[in-house]
């Protein structure tokens, strides 16, 4: 359970939005009438314990937080931290699952041979598979309810003169704009920026190519705004305009003869159409993170809406573009994301940029397997007897099982990508009993409801007793017990040799059940597809020592418990080259890592991002 609930900023700005009109025209965006949301907003943001995981560089105020936006905001509000500039690029309810390509590294033994032949590896030569990173599949109403709560949480930690940029696309932007007006105030709306990214040339689609995203900018009284200027390829003449005090309008500036004045300029101030190219395929800033945004976009936002030393936050941080650019521009930063791949990507990116920061984890009782999406997939295999896609059981249910009398028992599991479902409360139980049970096509005697936290158990039991017209048996099960089984550590064999001046730690064998299962599934699928399509398929074969599954090795020579601090570390990039303590080299990894002091702990990250820490003793 959360330690406590922290109030959101009091009240949204009433009377600004036109949500009532939408309800009247039957477009069912009923969050105003939706007791669930209203109740939650009244209850506040869930505040959980926060564990320091790692300090990178020198102690500083910069933070990388693993956890949900709402809980991160609760933590910041409790700490009295106020943010000057927020940029968010949340999921867009696009209906897509985003995947990360997982590349096998060069096994050190092979790498030696390659180095000898001085052969450069090409990316196409490397074997890879895909891992789900985050899912963006929502019903519009659920999405907007979720977004509303996130926006309220963010507003709760913004400074009185703060700015927020909300990045969305053409499909969902206009729905969220209504929420933004309501939460941040229509009078604080400054611009709708069209980011023209020119990513694709699309032809023969029966419509114009879609090459823009929307960024809504809101800023409170006293906000920072530094107009941005871009150099023109060649000078041009522009009409001069200014404020006509008498008429109280913007008008052409005229000379004493009444002639309009022109001015020749070789630069121009940026307006609300931003032509900024997408990150090129070979660009150095590519972090291989789906939906990664270009640094140039964030440079413009941060330069325009903050001063040095101000605090810039991104609560859906992804690849860490906001934190990276904020650091480059001398601002303090907070990066938050719920997925482990994001936290690792930004950690490595910021380490290479020589930033100082602390990594924190919100202990909300949900030990995720990498990210909510992959955890949901994993859970399906952990619930004994669960079957997915059972006839007559709708999408609300995670699946169904059979009891000893062969009756179908629908199973509800909270959707981990939707924080609103984490706490089982009366509105949710009401939905299950009085709405979802009615829609089932089959006769049901029992249901199983998994929960992470229960708001008020005696109240809930009472509610079930009094509101269960069909007398269906409701079995409540704690999902946390299952989630504990989701995370299994990898197995590392290593030896440490005392050399003349250094300690040499050598990894002799690496075994990862998580990756082996994934690879077996990949090979099985590939084989089946190759049979169906009559095409050759090369399965992935792991070496005996499994060293190609390792992405990062770090040593802590100062502490054997508590927060991690890397005394030294090496990361192996996709091509097999070593990045040593954040510095790129042209050396292949040889299976070893040197340290000046005796290591007390060893950390290994596998290519899918799972980390295992071993004590050297
Ligand atoms: C569109 S991506 C952000 C991309 C980012 N702007 C970049 O340039 O790399 C959205 C991110 O939101 C994260 N996310 C989804 N739900 C979240 C939540 N409730 N709290 C925090 N992060 C969340 C996902 O893991 C994903 O990394």
PDB file of C-alpha atoms in Angstrom, residues 230-466:
ATOM      1  CA  UNK A 230      17.380  31.017 -36.535  1.00  0.00           C
ATOM      2  CA  UNK A 231      19.842  32.187 -39.201  1.00  0.00           C
ATOM      3  CA  UNK A 232      18.385  32.537 -42.702  1.00  0.00           C
ATOM      4  CA  UNK A 233      20.180  31.119 -45.748  1.00  0.00           C
ATOM      5  CA  UNK A 234      19.920  34.562 -47.338  1.00  0.00           C
ATOM      6  CA  UNK A 235      18.697  37.936 -45.991  1.00  0.00           C
ATOM      7  CA  UNK A 236      15.112  38.963 -46.638  1.00  0.00           C
ATOM      8  CA  UNK A 237      13.024  42.140 -46.282  1.00  0.00           C
ATOM      9  CA  UNK A 238      10.126  42.093 -43.841  1.00  0.00           C
ATOM     10  CA  UNK A 239       7.413  44.614 -42.961  1.00  0.00           C
ATOM     11  CA  UNK A 240       8.000  46.150 -39.530  1.00  0.00           C
ATOM     12  CA  UNK A 241       5.101  45.738 -37.134  1.00  0.00           C
ATOM     13  CA  UNK A 242       4.551  47.091 -33.661  1.00  0.00           C
ATOM     14  CA  UNK A 243       1.960  47.951 -31.051  1.00  0.00           C
ATOM     15  CA  UNK A 244      -0.248  50.891 -32.019  1.00  0.00           C
ATOM     16  CA  UNK A 245      -1.028  52.484 -28.652  1.00  0.00           C
ATOM     17  CA  UNK A 246      -3.879  54.646 -29.980  1.00  0.00           C
ATOM     18  CA  UNK A 247      -5.721  51.821 -31.682  1.00  0.00           C
ATOM     19  CA  UNK A 248      -4.628  49.153 -29.215  1.00  0.00           C
ATOM     20  CA  UNK A 249      -3.688  46.716 -32.005  1.00  0.00           C
ATOM     21  CA  UNK A 250      -0.567  45.383 -33.722  1.00  0.00           C
ATOM     22  CA  UNK A 251      -0.077  47.500 -36.864  1.00  0.00           C
ATOM     23  CA  UNK A 252       2.458  48.291 -39.603  1.00  0.00           C
ATOM     24  CA  UNK A 253       5.100  50.806 -38.520  1.00  0.00           C
ATOM     25  CA  UNK A 254       5.143  53.837 -40.851  1.00  0.00           C
ATOM     26  CA  UNK A 255       7.600  56.694 -41.342  1.00  0.00           C
ATOM     27  CA  UNK A 256       6.619  60.388 -41.033  1.00  0.00           C
ATOM     28  CA  UNK A 257       5.331  60.275 -44.649  1.00  0.00           C
ATOM     29  CA  UNK A 258       3.008  57.413 -43.827  1.00  0.00           C
ATOM     30  CA  UNK A 259       5.102  54.886 -45.766  1.00  0.00           C
ATOM     31  CA  UNK A 260       5.295  51.372 -44.343  1.00  0.00           C
ATOM     32  CA  UNK A 261       8.761  50.502 -43.073  1.00  0.00           C
ATOM     33  CA  UNK A 262      10.710  47.434 -44.107  1.00  0.00           C
ATOM     34  CA  UNK A 263      13.686  45.919 -42.423  1.00  0.00           C
ATOM     35  CA  UNK A 264      16.305  43.561 -43.885  1.00  0.00           C
ATOM     36  CA  UNK A 265      16.981  40.594 -41.651  1.00  0.00           C
ATOM     37  CA  UNK A 266      19.434  37.704 -41.849  1.00  0.00           C
ATOM     38  CA  UNK A 267      17.725  35.790 -39.063  1.00  0.00           C
ATOM     39  CA  UNK A 268      14.172  35.337 -37.887  1.00  0.00           C
ATOM     40  CA  UNK A 269      12.423  34.524 -34.661  1.00  0.00           C
ATOM     41  CA  UNK A 270      10.991  31.049 -34.430  1.00  0.00           C
ATOM     42  CA  UNK A 271       7.203  30.822 -34.796  1.00  0.00           C
ATOM     43  CA  UNK A 272       4.888  27.908 -34.052  1.00  0.00           C
ATOM     44  CA  UNK A 273       5.943  25.738 -37.008  1.00  0.00           C
ATOM     45  CA  UNK A 274       9.183  23.945 -36.169  1.00  0.00           C
ATOM     46  CA  UNK A 275      11.104  22.268 -38.957  1.00  0.00           C
ATOM     47  CA  UNK A 276      13.410  19.925 -37.100  1.00  0.00           C
ATOM     48  CA  UNK A 277      14.520  16.718 -38.808  1.00  0.00           C
ATOM     49  CA  UNK A 278      14.134  13.334 -37.188  1.00  0.00           C
ATOM     50  CA  UNK A 279      17.297  11.684 -35.883  1.00  0.00           C
ATOM     51  CA  UNK A 280      19.194  10.236 -38.838  1.00  0.00           C
ATOM     52  CA  UNK A 281      19.932   6.510 -39.026  1.00  0.00           C
ATOM     53  CA  UNK A 282      23.644   7.054 -38.425  1.00  0.00           C
ATOM     54  CA  UNK A 283      23.378  10.000 -36.038  1.00  0.00           C
ATOM     55  CA  UNK A 284      25.580   9.815 -32.942  1.00  0.00           C
ATOM     56  CA  UNK A 285      22.605  10.692 -30.720  1.00  0.00           C
ATOM     57  CA  UNK A 286      20.651   7.546 -31.613  1.00  0.00           C
ATOM     58  CA  UNK A 287      19.977   5.581 -28.453  1.00  0.00           C
ATOM     59  CA  UNK A 288      17.975   2.822 -30.187  1.00  0.00           C
ATOM     60  CA  UNK A 289      14.913   3.752 -28.148  1.00  0.00           C
ATOM     61  CA  UNK A 290      11.595   3.560 -29.997  1.00  0.00           C
ATOM     62  CA  UNK A 291       9.970   7.028 -30.179  1.00  0.00           C
ATOM     63  CA  UNK A 292      13.233   8.806 -29.268  1.00  0.00           C
ATOM     64  CA  UNK A 293      12.990  12.539 -30.015  1.00  0.00           C
ATOM     65  CA  UNK A 294      15.839  14.665 -31.416  1.00  0.00           C
ATOM     66  CA  UNK A 295      18.036  16.741 -29.124  1.00  0.00           C
ATOM     67  CA  UNK A 296      17.449  19.808 -31.346  1.00  0.00           C
ATOM     68  CA  UNK A 297      13.750  19.774 -30.382  1.00  0.00           C
ATOM     69  CA  UNK A 298      14.542  19.824 -26.668  1.00  0.00           C
ATOM     70  CA  UNK A 299      17.310  22.392 -27.125  1.00  0.00           C
ATOM     71  CA  UNK A 300      14.733  24.793 -28.522  1.00  0.00           C
ATOM     72  CA  UNK A 301      12.242  24.170 -25.712  1.00  0.00           C
ATOM     73  CA  UNK A 302      14.782  24.353 -22.896  1.00  0.00           C
ATOM     74  CA  UNK A 303      16.558  27.409 -24.306  1.00  0.00           C
ATOM     75  CA  UNK A 304      13.247  29.225 -24.793  1.00  0.00           C
ATOM     76  CA  UNK A 305      11.572  28.403 -21.491  1.00  0.00           C
ATOM     77  CA  UNK A 306      14.255  28.131 -18.815  1.00  0.00           C
ATOM     78  CA  UNK A 307      17.360  29.817 -17.493  1.00  0.00           C
ATOM     79  CA  UNK A 308      20.589  28.188 -16.330  1.00  0.00           C
ATOM     80  CA  UNK A 309      20.296  26.201 -13.086  1.00  0.00           C
ATOM     81  CA  UNK A 310      16.518  25.931 -13.401  1.00  0.00           C
ATOM     82  CA  UNK A 311      14.954  22.522 -12.845  1.00  0.00           C
ATOM     83  CA  UNK A 312      13.709  20.698 -15.953  1.00  0.00           C
ATOM     84  CA  UNK A 313      11.672  17.482 -15.684  1.00  0.00           C
ATOM     85  CA  UNK A 314      10.393  14.813 -18.038  1.00  0.00           C
ATOM     86  CA  UNK A 315       8.003  12.301 -16.462  1.00  0.00           C
ATOM     87  CA  UNK A 316       7.827  10.009 -19.522  1.00  0.00           C
ATOM     88  CA  UNK A 317      11.532  10.302 -20.177  1.00  0.00           C
ATOM     89  CA  UNK A 318      12.189   7.357 -22.547  1.00  0.00           C
ATOM     90  CA  UNK A 319      15.692   7.632 -23.989  1.00  0.00           C
ATOM     91  CA  UNK A 320      16.479  10.588 -21.718  1.00  0.00           C
ATOM     92  CA  UNK A 321      16.655  13.291 -24.357  1.00  0.00           C
ATOM     93  CA  UNK A 322      15.321  15.952 -21.954  1.00  0.00           C
ATOM     94  CA  UNK A 323      17.753  15.096 -19.153  1.00  0.00           C
ATOM     95  CA  UNK A 324      20.688  14.929 -21.586  1.00  0.00           C
ATOM     96  CA  UNK A 325      19.949  18.304 -23.199  1.00  0.00           C
ATOM     97  CA  UNK A 326      19.103  19.938 -19.850  1.00  0.00           C
ATOM     98  CA  UNK A 327      22.471  18.810 -18.517  1.00  0.00           C
ATOM     99  CA  UNK A 328      24.290  20.019 -21.664  1.00  0.00           C
ATOM    100  CA  UNK A 329      22.640  23.430 -21.242  1.00  0.00           C
ATOM    101  CA  UNK A 330      23.531  23.777 -17.545  1.00  0.00           C
ATOM    102  CA  UNK A 331      20.059  23.061 -16.138  1.00  0.00           C
ATOM    103  CA  UNK A 332      19.227  20.621 -13.324  1.00  0.00           C
ATOM    104  CA  UNK A 333      17.098  17.674 -14.379  1.00  0.00           C
ATOM    105  CA  UNK A 334      14.633  14.978 -13.320  1.00  0.00           C
ATOM    106  CA  UNK A 335      14.000  11.993 -15.568  1.00  0.00           C
ATOM    107  CA  UNK A 336      11.199   9.578 -14.701  1.00  0.00           C
ATOM    108  CA  UNK A 337      10.081   6.456 -16.537  1.00  0.00           C
ATOM    109  CA  UNK A 338       8.410   3.213 -15.621  1.00  0.00           C
ATOM    110  CA  UNK A 339      10.538   0.934 -17.849  1.00  0.00           C
ATOM    111  CA  UNK A 340      13.943  -0.487 -17.021  1.00  0.00           C
ATOM    112  CA  UNK A 341      15.196   0.042 -20.597  1.00  0.00           C
ATOM    113  CA  UNK A 342      14.571   3.746 -20.267  1.00  0.00           C
ATOM    114  CA  UNK A 343      16.421   3.953 -16.955  1.00  0.00           C
ATOM    115  CA  UNK A 344      19.421   2.084 -18.349  1.00  0.00           C
ATOM    116  CA  UNK A 345      19.450   4.014 -21.616  1.00  0.00           C
ATOM    117  CA  UNK A 346      19.421   7.383 -19.848  1.00  0.00           C
ATOM    118  CA  UNK A 347      21.922   6.221 -17.243  1.00  0.00           C
ATOM    119  CA  UNK A 348      24.458   5.220 -19.879  1.00  0.00           C
ATOM    120  CA  UNK A 349      23.707   8.274 -22.007  1.00  0.00           C
ATOM    121  CA  UNK A 350      24.183  10.668 -19.082  1.00  0.00           C
ATOM    122  CA  UNK A 351      27.283   8.849 -17.892  1.00  0.00           C
ATOM    123  CA  UNK A 352      28.842   9.319 -21.338  1.00  0.00           C
ATOM    124  CA  UNK A 353      27.864  13.005 -21.070  1.00  0.00           C
ATOM    125  CA  UNK A 354      29.727  13.152 -17.707  1.00  0.00           C
ATOM    126  CA  UNK A 355      26.579  14.172 -15.808  1.00  0.00           C
ATOM    127  CA  UNK A 356      26.189  13.768 -12.041  1.00  0.00           C
ATOM    128  CA  UNK A 357      22.920  12.209 -10.892  1.00  0.00           C
ATOM    129  CA  UNK A 358      21.187   9.799  -8.516  1.00  0.00           C
ATOM    130  CA  UNK A 359      19.041   6.866  -9.564  1.00  0.00           C
ATOM    131  CA  UNK A 360      16.004   6.227  -7.366  1.00  0.00           C
ATOM    132  CA  UNK A 361      13.357   3.536  -7.473  1.00  0.00           C
ATOM    133  CA  UNK A 362       9.784   3.890  -6.279  1.00  0.00           C
ATOM    134  CA  UNK A 363       8.876   0.852  -4.212  1.00  0.00           C
ATOM    135  CA  UNK A 364       5.231   0.535  -5.161  1.00  0.00           C
ATOM    136  CA  UNK A 365       5.102  -3.199  -4.495  1.00  0.00           C
ATOM    137  CA  UNK A 366       5.088  -4.074  -8.172  1.00  0.00           C
ATOM    138  CA  UNK A 367       8.382  -5.750  -8.971  1.00  0.00           C
ATOM    139  CA  UNK A 368       8.121  -5.353 -12.693  1.00  0.00           C
ATOM    140  CA  UNK A 369       9.767  -7.674 -15.139  1.00  0.00           C
ATOM    141  CA  UNK A 370      11.549  -4.968 -17.199  1.00  0.00           C
ATOM    142  CA  UNK A 371       8.374  -2.954 -17.909  1.00  0.00           C
ATOM    143  CA  UNK A 372       4.606  -3.223 -17.423  1.00  0.00           C
ATOM    144  CA  UNK A 373       4.101  -4.764 -20.865  1.00  0.00           C
ATOM    145  CA  UNK A 374       6.530  -7.628 -20.452  1.00  0.00           C
ATOM    146  CA  UNK A 375       5.298  -8.230 -16.904  1.00  0.00           C
ATOM    147  CA  UNK A 376       1.735  -8.666 -18.180  1.00  0.00           C
ATOM    148  CA  UNK A 377       2.938 -11.210 -20.765  1.00  0.00           C
ATOM    149  CA  UNK A 378       4.882 -13.069 -18.111  1.00  0.00           C
ATOM    150  CA  UNK A 379       1.935 -13.113 -15.684  1.00  0.00           C
ATOM    151  CA  UNK A 380      -0.165 -14.979 -18.223  1.00  0.00           C
ATOM    152  CA  UNK A 381       2.252 -17.897 -17.918  1.00  0.00           C
ATOM    153  CA  UNK A 382       2.450 -17.742 -14.101  1.00  0.00           C
ATOM    154  CA  UNK A 383      -1.257 -18.073 -13.267  1.00  0.00           C
ATOM    155  CA  UNK A 384      -1.726 -21.823 -13.141  1.00  0.00           C
ATOM    156  CA  UNK A 385      -4.530 -23.025 -15.381  1.00  0.00           C
ATOM    157  CA  UNK A 386      -5.153 -19.635 -16.971  1.00  0.00           C
ATOM    158  CA  UNK A 387      -6.329 -19.656 -20.561  1.00  0.00           C
ATOM    159  CA  UNK A 388      -6.448 -16.558 -22.733  1.00  0.00           C
ATOM    160  CA  UNK A 389      -9.102 -15.834 -25.357  1.00  0.00           C
ATOM    161  CA  UNK A 390     -11.813 -18.085 -23.885  1.00  0.00           C
ATOM    162  CA  UNK A 391     -15.122 -17.914 -25.848  1.00  0.00           C
ATOM    163  CA  UNK A 392     -17.755 -15.787 -24.100  1.00  0.00           C
ATOM    164  CA  UNK A 393     -15.214 -13.976 -21.884  1.00  0.00           C
ATOM    165  CA  UNK A 394     -14.694 -10.380 -23.020  1.00  0.00           C
ATOM    166  CA  UNK A 395     -11.556  -8.254 -23.104  1.00  0.00           C
ATOM    167  CA  UNK A 396     -12.088  -6.832 -19.620  1.00  0.00           C
ATOM    168  CA  UNK A 397     -10.970 -10.185 -18.219  1.00  0.00           C
ATOM    169  CA  UNK A 398      -7.346 -11.311 -18.369  1.00  0.00           C
ATOM    170  CA  UNK A 399      -8.520 -14.857 -19.158  1.00  0.00           C
ATOM    171  CA  UNK A 400     -10.354 -17.726 -17.483  1.00  0.00           C
ATOM    172  CA  UNK A 401      -9.702 -21.061 -15.795  1.00  0.00           C
ATOM    173  CA  UNK A 402     -11.806 -24.093 -14.932  1.00  0.00           C
ATOM    174  CA  UNK A 403     -12.703 -25.152 -11.396  1.00  0.00           C
ATOM    175  CA  UNK A 404     -12.872 -28.803 -10.263  1.00  0.00           C
ATOM    176  CA  UNK A 405     -16.452 -29.062 -11.581  1.00  0.00           C
ATOM    177  CA  UNK A 406     -15.345 -27.790 -15.009  1.00  0.00           C
ATOM    178  CA  UNK A 407     -17.106 -24.452 -14.531  1.00  0.00           C
ATOM    179  CA  UNK A 408     -15.501 -21.471 -16.241  1.00  0.00           C
ATOM    180  CA  UNK A 409     -13.976 -18.995 -13.770  1.00  0.00           C
ATOM    181  CA  UNK A 410     -13.169 -15.571 -15.287  1.00  0.00           C
ATOM    182  CA  UNK A 411      -9.948 -14.006 -13.984  1.00  0.00           C
ATOM    183  CA  UNK A 412      -9.410 -10.270 -13.586  1.00  0.00           C
ATOM    184  CA  UNK A 413      -5.840  -8.935 -13.411  1.00  0.00           C
ATOM    185  CA  UNK A 414      -5.167  -5.188 -13.074  1.00  0.00           C
ATOM    186  CA  UNK A 415      -3.553  -3.758 -16.180  1.00  0.00           C
ATOM    187  CA  UNK A 416      -0.087  -2.701 -15.070  1.00  0.00           C
ATOM    188  CA  UNK A 417       0.177   0.014 -17.704  1.00  0.00           C
ATOM    189  CA  UNK A 418      -2.842   1.734 -16.166  1.00  0.00           C
ATOM    190  CA  UNK A 419      -1.992   3.001 -12.688  1.00  0.00           C
ATOM    191  CA  UNK A 420      -5.683   3.606 -12.008  1.00  0.00           C
ATOM    192  CA  UNK A 421      -6.200  -0.136 -11.711  1.00  0.00           C
ATOM    193  CA  UNK A 422      -3.489  -0.691  -9.124  1.00  0.00           C
ATOM    194  CA  UNK A 423      -5.719  -0.095  -6.141  1.00  0.00           C
ATOM    195  CA  UNK A 424      -8.806  -2.310  -5.921  1.00  0.00           C
ATOM    196  CA  UNK A 425     -11.521  -0.032  -4.608  1.00  0.00           C
ATOM    197  CA  UNK A 426     -15.291   0.099  -4.505  1.00  0.00           C
ATOM    198  CA  UNK A 427     -15.782   1.800  -7.916  1.00  0.00           C
ATOM    199  CA  UNK A 428     -13.702  -0.943  -9.562  1.00  0.00           C
ATOM    200  CA  UNK A 429     -15.521  -3.730  -7.705  1.00  0.00           C
ATOM    201  CA  UNK A 430     -18.791  -2.055  -8.639  1.00  0.00           C
ATOM    202  CA  UNK A 431     -17.756  -2.169 -12.299  1.00  0.00           C
ATOM    203  CA  UNK A 432     -16.866  -5.860 -11.987  1.00  0.00           C
ATOM    204  CA  UNK A 433     -20.062  -6.924 -10.213  1.00  0.00           C
ATOM    205  CA  UNK A 434     -22.638  -4.673 -11.791  1.00  0.00           C
ATOM    206  CA  UNK A 435     -21.283  -4.112 -15.266  1.00  0.00           C
ATOM    207  CA  UNK A 436     -18.778  -6.712 -16.390  1.00  0.00           C
ATOM    208  CA  UNK A 437     -20.532  -9.785 -14.938  1.00  0.00           C
ATOM    209  CA  UNK A 438     -23.669  -8.800 -16.858  1.00  0.00           C
ATOM    210  CA  UNK A 439     -21.859  -8.785 -20.167  1.00  0.00           C
ATOM    211  CA  UNK A 440     -20.633 -12.380 -19.871  1.00  0.00           C
ATOM    212  CA  UNK A 441     -22.272 -14.796 -22.298  1.00  0.00           C
ATOM    213  CA  UNK A 442     -21.961 -17.769 -19.974  1.00  0.00           C
ATOM    214  CA  UNK A 443     -23.308 -18.705 -16.577  1.00  0.00           C
ATOM    215  CA  UNK A 444     -20.707 -17.959 -13.917  1.00  0.00           C
ATOM    216  CA  UNK A 445     -20.512 -19.240 -10.333  1.00  0.00           C
ATOM    217  CA  UNK A 446     -17.179 -17.777  -9.354  1.00  0.00           C
ATOM    218  CA  UNK A 447     -14.673 -15.113 -10.388  1.00  0.00           C
ATOM    219  CA  UNK A 448     -11.060 -14.525  -9.356  1.00  0.00           C
ATOM    220  CA  UNK A 449      -9.945 -10.931  -8.864  1.00  0.00           C
ATOM    221  CA  UNK A 450      -6.225 -10.215  -8.550  1.00  0.00           C
ATOM    222  CA  UNK A 451      -5.231  -7.010  -6.783  1.00  0.00           C
ATOM    223  CA  UNK A 452      -2.034  -5.138  -5.952  1.00  0.00           C
ATOM    224  CA  UNK A 453      -3.453  -3.027  -3.140  1.00  0.00           C
ATOM    225  CA  UNK A 454      -6.921  -2.850  -1.606  1.00  0.00           C
ATOM    226  CA  UNK A 455      -8.199   0.541  -0.588  1.00  0.00           C
ATOM    227  CA  UNK A 456     -10.227  -0.591   2.423  1.00  0.00           C
ATOM    228  CA  UNK A 457     -10.666  -4.383   2.849  1.00  0.00           C
ATOM    229  CA  UNK A 458     -13.579  -4.444   5.350  1.00  0.00           C
ATOM    230  CA  UNK A 459     -15.462  -1.853   3.277  1.00  0.00           C
ATOM    231  CA  UNK A 460     -14.807  -3.839   0.096  1.00  0.00           C
ATOM    232  CA  UNK A 461     -15.972  -7.138   1.641  1.00  0.00           C
ATOM    233  CA  UNK A 462     -19.122  -5.404   2.861  1.00  0.00           C
ATOM    234  CA  UNK A 463     -19.721  -3.953  -0.595  1.00  0.00           C
ATOM    235  CA  UNK A 464     -19.316  -7.372  -2.246  1.00  0.00           C
ATOM    236  CA  UNK A 465     -21.795  -8.921   0.190  1.00  0.00           C
ATOM    237  CA  UNK A 466     -24.403  -6.215  -0.309  1.00  0.00           C
TER     238      UNK A 466
END
